[in-house]
Amino acid sequence: MAEQNREQSLEEFLQEFSENEEIVEARALKDEDLFALYSEELKAVAPLTGDEEKDLLRRLLAGGAAKKAAADRLVEGKLTRALEIAREYEHQGVPLNDLIQEASIGLMTAASEYAGGDFDALAEKTIRDGILAAVADQKREKETAENVRARVNVLRDVAQAMAKDLGRAPTVPELADKMKMTEMEIREIMKVMLDAMNVKSEDMADSGIDASAFTDSNPLAKDYPEEDEDGEGS
């Protein structure tokens, strides 16, 4: 098995991870179970000895045709440590599986950029940099989603209140004037609401949006014009 792994490229090795039926189904598993699955997979990888690591690093610096094979084997032997680092960032908004993938990418980056010195230090830095960037991206996406959700809910409430007072669905200019926003901003929020009508109710519930707001009785749904292929209202 060790010889087989040595012959595989790193991409093939990681692909086996992603194609493993148990790991694909691991979204429904707890992080402890997912961690155990990856750890079990790594048991099949031959340990990296000190002498072998030194030889691999020399081959990396020498370059040439043997560099890629040396990099693959070096990264393969360091995946256990990468897994441990990834686990340090659990519960920060990024799924463990994604953290592990970021750690793997960090290892590959370290191997490709290695120019001498302490490989472990370089690898840990690239791994942590990649994971921290993923955590920051996830945080920004969450904040954006929460902001959009809040604007959708406010517009829905204002539109329903205006419809009750006016006895009809409010127009876009009326909504823009009421909410002190531009008509384009109103239309963008309305598009989010109308797009949500095509999402299953359970998916909307997961996002925190009340599916009952997207019914035919919603004044926004009745007032918003459909767009043609050129983006113009019909």
Short mmCIF file of C-alpha atoms in Angstrom, two decimals:
data_model
loop_
_atom_site.label_atom_id
_atom_site.label_comp_id
_atom_site.label_asym_id
_atom_site.label_seq_id
_atom_site.Cartn_x
_atom_site.Cartn_y
_atom_site.Cartn_z
CA MET A 1 0.00 0.00 0.00
CA ALA A 2 2.90 2.34 0.82
CA GLU A 3 4.46 1.74 -2.59
CA GLN A 4 1.13 2.42 -4.25
CA ASN A 5 0.81 5.74 -2.44
CA ARG A 6 4.35 6.70 -3.45
CA GLU A 7 3.46 6.17 -7.10
CA GLN A 8 0.33 8.30 -6.86
CA SER A 9 0.45 12.02 -7.43
CA LEU A 10 -0.73 14.17 -4.54
CA GLU A 11 -3.77 15.23 -6.56
CA GLU A 12 -4.75 11.56 -7.00
CA PHE A 13 -4.22 10.90 -3.33
CA LEU A 14 -6.46 13.82 -2.28
CA GLN A 15 -8.99 12.86 -4.92
CA GLU A 16 -9.36 9.49 -3.21
CA PHE A 17 -10.28 11.38 -0.08
CA SER A 18 -12.99 13.38 -1.81
CA GLU A 19 -14.35 10.36 -3.69
CA ASN A 20 -14.44 8.12 -0.64
CA GLU A 21 -18.10 7.30 -0.19
CA GLU A 22 -17.93 7.53 3.56
CA ILE A 23 -16.33 10.99 3.45
CA VAL A 24 -18.82 12.27 0.89
CA GLU A 25 -21.58 11.27 3.28
CA ALA A 26 -19.77 12.82 6.23
CA ARG A 27 -21.75 16.06 6.04
CA ALA A 28 -24.32 14.35 8.21
CA LEU A 29 -21.66 13.21 10.64
CA LYS A 30 -20.28 15.00 13.64
CA ASP A 31 -16.84 16.55 13.38
CA GLU A 32 -15.48 13.81 15.64
CA ASP A 33 -16.63 11.20 13.14
CA LEU A 34 -15.22 13.12 10.19
CA PHE A 35 -11.89 13.53 11.93
CA ALA A 36 -11.83 9.80 12.65
CA LEU A 37 -12.53 9.00 8.98
CA TYR A 38 -9.63 11.12 7.75
CA SER A 39 -7.35 9.74 10.45
CA GLU A 40 -8.23 6.21 9.42
CA GLU A 41 -7.40 7.00 5.78
CA LEU A 42 -4.02 8.40 6.80
CA LYS A 43 -3.10 5.20 8.59
CA ALA A 44 -2.53 3.69 5.15
CA VAL A 45 0.19 6.25 4.43
CA ALA A 46 3.75 5.11 5.20
CA PRO A 47 5.33 7.21 7.98
CA LEU A 48 7.88 9.78 6.89
CA THR A 49 11.24 9.10 8.54
CA GLY A 50 13.80 11.78 9.33
CA ASP A 51 16.29 10.48 6.78
CA GLU A 52 13.64 10.22 4.09
CA GLU A 53 12.48 13.78 4.78
CA LYS A 54 16.03 15.11 4.45
CA ASP A 55 16.42 13.29 1.15
CA LEU A 56 13.10 14.64 -0.13
CA LEU A 57 14.06 18.19 0.79
CA ARG A 58 17.37 17.82 -1.03
CA ARG A 59 15.48 16.61 -4.10
CA LEU A 60 13.12 19.57 -3.87
CA LEU A 61 16.04 21.99 -3.87
CA ALA A 62 17.76 20.16 -6.70
CA GLY A 63 14.68 20.47 -8.90
CA GLY A 64 14.39 18.54 -12.12
CA ALA A 65 12.13 15.66 -12.99
CA ALA A 66 12.24 14.18 -9.48
CA LYS A 67 10.95 17.33 -7.78
CA LYS A 68 7.24 16.61 -8.20
CA ALA A 69 7.49 13.07 -6.85
CA ALA A 70 9.51 14.34 -3.90
CA ALA A 71 6.95 17.06 -3.19
CA ASP A 72 4.06 14.60 -3.37
CA ARG A 73 5.69 12.20 -0.94
CA LEU A 74 6.70 14.99 1.44
CA VAL A 75 3.21 16.43 1.54
CA GLU A 76 1.69 12.98 1.89
CA GLY A 77 3.87 12.35 4.92
CA LYS A 78 2.86 15.66 6.53
CA LEU A 79 -0.91 15.32 6.10
CA THR A 80 -1.42 14.08 9.65
CA ARG A 81 0.07 17.28 11.04
CA ALA A 82 -2.00 19.31 8.60
CA LEU A 83 -5.11 17.57 9.91
CA GLU A 84 -4.18 18.48 13.47
CA ILE A 85 -3.70 22.15 12.54
CA ALA A 86 -7.01 22.22 10.66
CA ARG A 87 -8.81 20.94 13.71
CA GLU A 88 -7.57 23.88 15.76
CA TYR A 89 -9.90 26.10 13.72
CA GLU A 90 -13.12 24.14 14.22
CA HIS A 91 -16.29 25.99 15.20
CA GLN A 92 -15.23 29.23 13.48
CA GLY A 93 -17.76 28.99 10.65
CA VAL A 94 -15.83 26.82 8.18
CA PRO A 95 -16.76 23.11 7.89
CA LEU A 96 -14.03 20.73 9.03
CA ASN A 97 -13.86 19.14 5.58
CA ASP A 98 -13.08 22.55 4.06
CA LEU A 99 -10.50 23.25 6.75
CA ILE A 100 -8.75 19.99 5.87
CA GLN A 101 -8.76 20.88 2.18
CA GLU A 102 -7.26 24.29 2.97
CA ALA A 103 -4.57 22.59 5.05
CA SER A 104 -3.78 20.24 2.16
CA ILE A 105 -3.47 23.17 -0.22
CA GLY A 106 -1.19 24.90 2.27
CA LEU A 107 1.08 21.87 2.31
CA MET A 108 1.27 21.80 -1.46
CA THR A 109 2.05 25.51 -1.52
CA ALA A 110 4.85 25.04 1.00
CA ALA A 111 6.36 22.23 -1.06
CA SER A 112 6.26 24.30 -4.24
CA GLU A 113 7.76 27.38 -2.55
CA TYR A 114 10.41 25.62 -0.47
CA ALA A 115 13.83 27.20 -0.97
CA GLY A 116 15.69 25.85 2.03
CA GLY A 117 15.46 26.04 5.78
CA ASP A 118 12.78 24.67 8.13
CA PHE A 119 10.09 23.06 5.98
CA ASP A 120 7.80 22.41 8.94
CA ALA A 121 7.78 26.12 9.85
CA LEU A 122 7.04 27.11 6.26
CA ALA A 123 4.29 24.51 5.97
CA GLU A 124 2.62 25.56 9.21
CA LYS A 125 2.65 29.20 8.12
CA THR A 126 1.11 28.52 4.71
CA ILE A 127 -1.48 26.20 6.26
CA ARG A 128 -2.52 28.72 8.89
CA ASP A 129 -2.54 31.59 6.39
CA GLY A 130 -4.86 29.65 4.08
CA ILE A 131 -7.19 28.58 6.86
CA LEU A 132 -7.36 32.07 8.38
CA ALA A 133 -8.22 33.49 4.95
CA ALA A 134 -11.01 30.91 4.59
CA VAL A 135 -12.36 31.78 8.04
CA ALA A 136 -12.31 35.49 7.18
CA ASP A 137 -14.10 34.85 3.87
CA GLN A 138 -16.76 32.80 5.63
CA LYS A 139 -17.27 35.56 8.18
CA ARG A 140 -17.72 38.16 5.45
CA GLU A 141 -20.18 35.93 3.59
CA LYS A 142 -22.18 35.40 6.77
CA GLU A 143 -22.28 39.12 7.51
CA THR A 144 -23.39 39.85 3.94
CA ALA A 145 -26.11 37.20 4.12
CA GLU A 146 -27.35 38.58 7.44
CA ASN A 147 -27.43 42.09 6.03
CA VAL A 148 -29.38 40.99 2.97
CA ARG A 149 -31.78 39.00 5.14
CA ALA A 150 -32.40 42.04 7.34
CA ARG A 151 -33.08 44.27 4.35
CA VAL A 152 -35.43 41.71 2.83
CA ASN A 153 -37.41 41.45 6.06
CA VAL A 154 -37.64 45.24 6.48
CA LEU A 155 -38.78 45.74 2.89
CA ARG A 156 -41.35 42.98 3.25
CA ASP A 157 -42.77 44.55 6.41
CA VAL A 158 -42.85 48.07 4.94
CA ALA A 159 -44.48 46.86 1.71
CA GLN A 160 -47.16 44.95 3.58
CA ALA A 161 -47.91 47.95 5.80
CA MET A 162 -48.11 50.28 2.80
CA ALA A 163 -50.35 47.86 0.93
CA LYS A 164 -52.74 47.85 3.88
CA ASP A 165 -52.81 51.67 4.04
CA LEU A 166 -53.04 52.21 0.28
CA GLY A 167 -55.39 49.37 -0.51
CA ARG A 168 -53.02 48.26 -3.26
CA ALA A 169 -49.45 47.11 -3.78
CA PRO A 170 -46.96 49.98 -3.38
CA THR A 171 -44.93 50.98 -6.41
CA VAL A 172 -41.16 50.88 -6.49
CA PRO A 173 -40.87 54.71 -6.34
CA GLU A 174 -43.21 54.77 -3.34
CA LEU A 175 -41.17 52.12 -1.55
CA ALA A 176 -37.91 53.92 -2.36
CA ASP A 177 -39.31 57.20 -0.99
CA LYS A 178 -40.63 55.51 2.15
CA MET A 179 -37.38 53.68 2.89
CA LYS A 180 -35.06 56.51 1.81
CA MET A 181 -33.38 54.26 -0.75
CA THR A 182 -32.85 54.39 -4.50
CA GLU A 183 -35.21 52.55 -6.81
CA MET A 184 -32.30 50.34 -7.92
CA GLU A 185 -31.66 49.31 -4.31
CA ILE A 186 -35.34 48.46 -3.88
CA ARG A 187 -35.36 46.39 -7.07
CA GLU A 188 -32.23 44.51 -5.98
CA ILE A 189 -33.86 43.54 -2.70
CA MET A 190 -37.07 42.60 -4.49
CA LYS A 191 -35.12 40.35 -6.82
CA VAL A 192 -33.68 38.53 -3.81
CA MET A 193 -37.19 38.01 -2.51
CA LEU A 194 -38.56 36.79 -5.83
CA ASP A 195 -35.60 34.47 -6.38
CA ALA A 196 -36.38 32.96 -3.00
CA MET A 197 -39.82 31.97 -4.32
CA ASN A 198 -38.05 29.30 -6.38
CA VAL A 199 -36.32 27.86 -3.32
CA LYS A 200 -37.86 25.04 -1.37
CA SER A 201 -39.51 26.12 1.86
CA GLU A 202 -37.11 24.09 3.99
CA ASP A 203 -34.13 25.81 2.35
CA MET A 204 -35.60 29.22 3.10
CA ALA A 205 -36.20 28.14 6.68
CA ASP A 206 -32.52 27.26 6.96
CA SER A 207 -31.62 30.78 5.85
CA GLY A 208 -33.92 32.33 8.44
CA ILE A 209 -36.45 33.75 5.94
CA ASP A 210 -40.13 33.07 6.48
CA ALA A 211 -41.42 31.19 3.43
CA SER A 212 -44.91 32.55 4.02
CA ALA A 213 -43.65 35.97 2.96
CA PHE A 214 -43.17 34.75 -0.60
CA THR A 215 -46.74 33.93 -1.56
CA ASP A 216 -49.01 35.35 -4.22
CA SER A 217 -50.44 37.69 -1.56
CA ASN A 218 -47.06 39.39 -1.13
CA PRO A 219 -47.44 42.91 -2.62
CA LEU A 220 -43.82 42.86 -3.75
CA ALA A 221 -44.30 39.66 -5.69
CA LYS A 222 -47.23 41.19 -7.58
CA ASP A 223 -45.58 44.55 -8.21
CA TYR A 224 -42.14 43.52 -9.41
CA PRO A 225 -41.84 43.30 -13.23
CA GLU A 226 -40.19 40.32 -14.84
CA GLU A 227 -36.91 40.91 -16.67
CA ASP A 228 -36.26 39.83 -20.23
CA GLU A 229 -32.97 38.30 -21.38
CA ASP A 230 -31.42 41.75 -21.82
CA GLY A 231 -32.21 42.65 -18.21
CA GLU A 232 -34.99 45.10 -19.19
CA GLY A 233 -38.35 45.05 -17.45
CA SER A 234 -41.26 43.71 -19.45
#
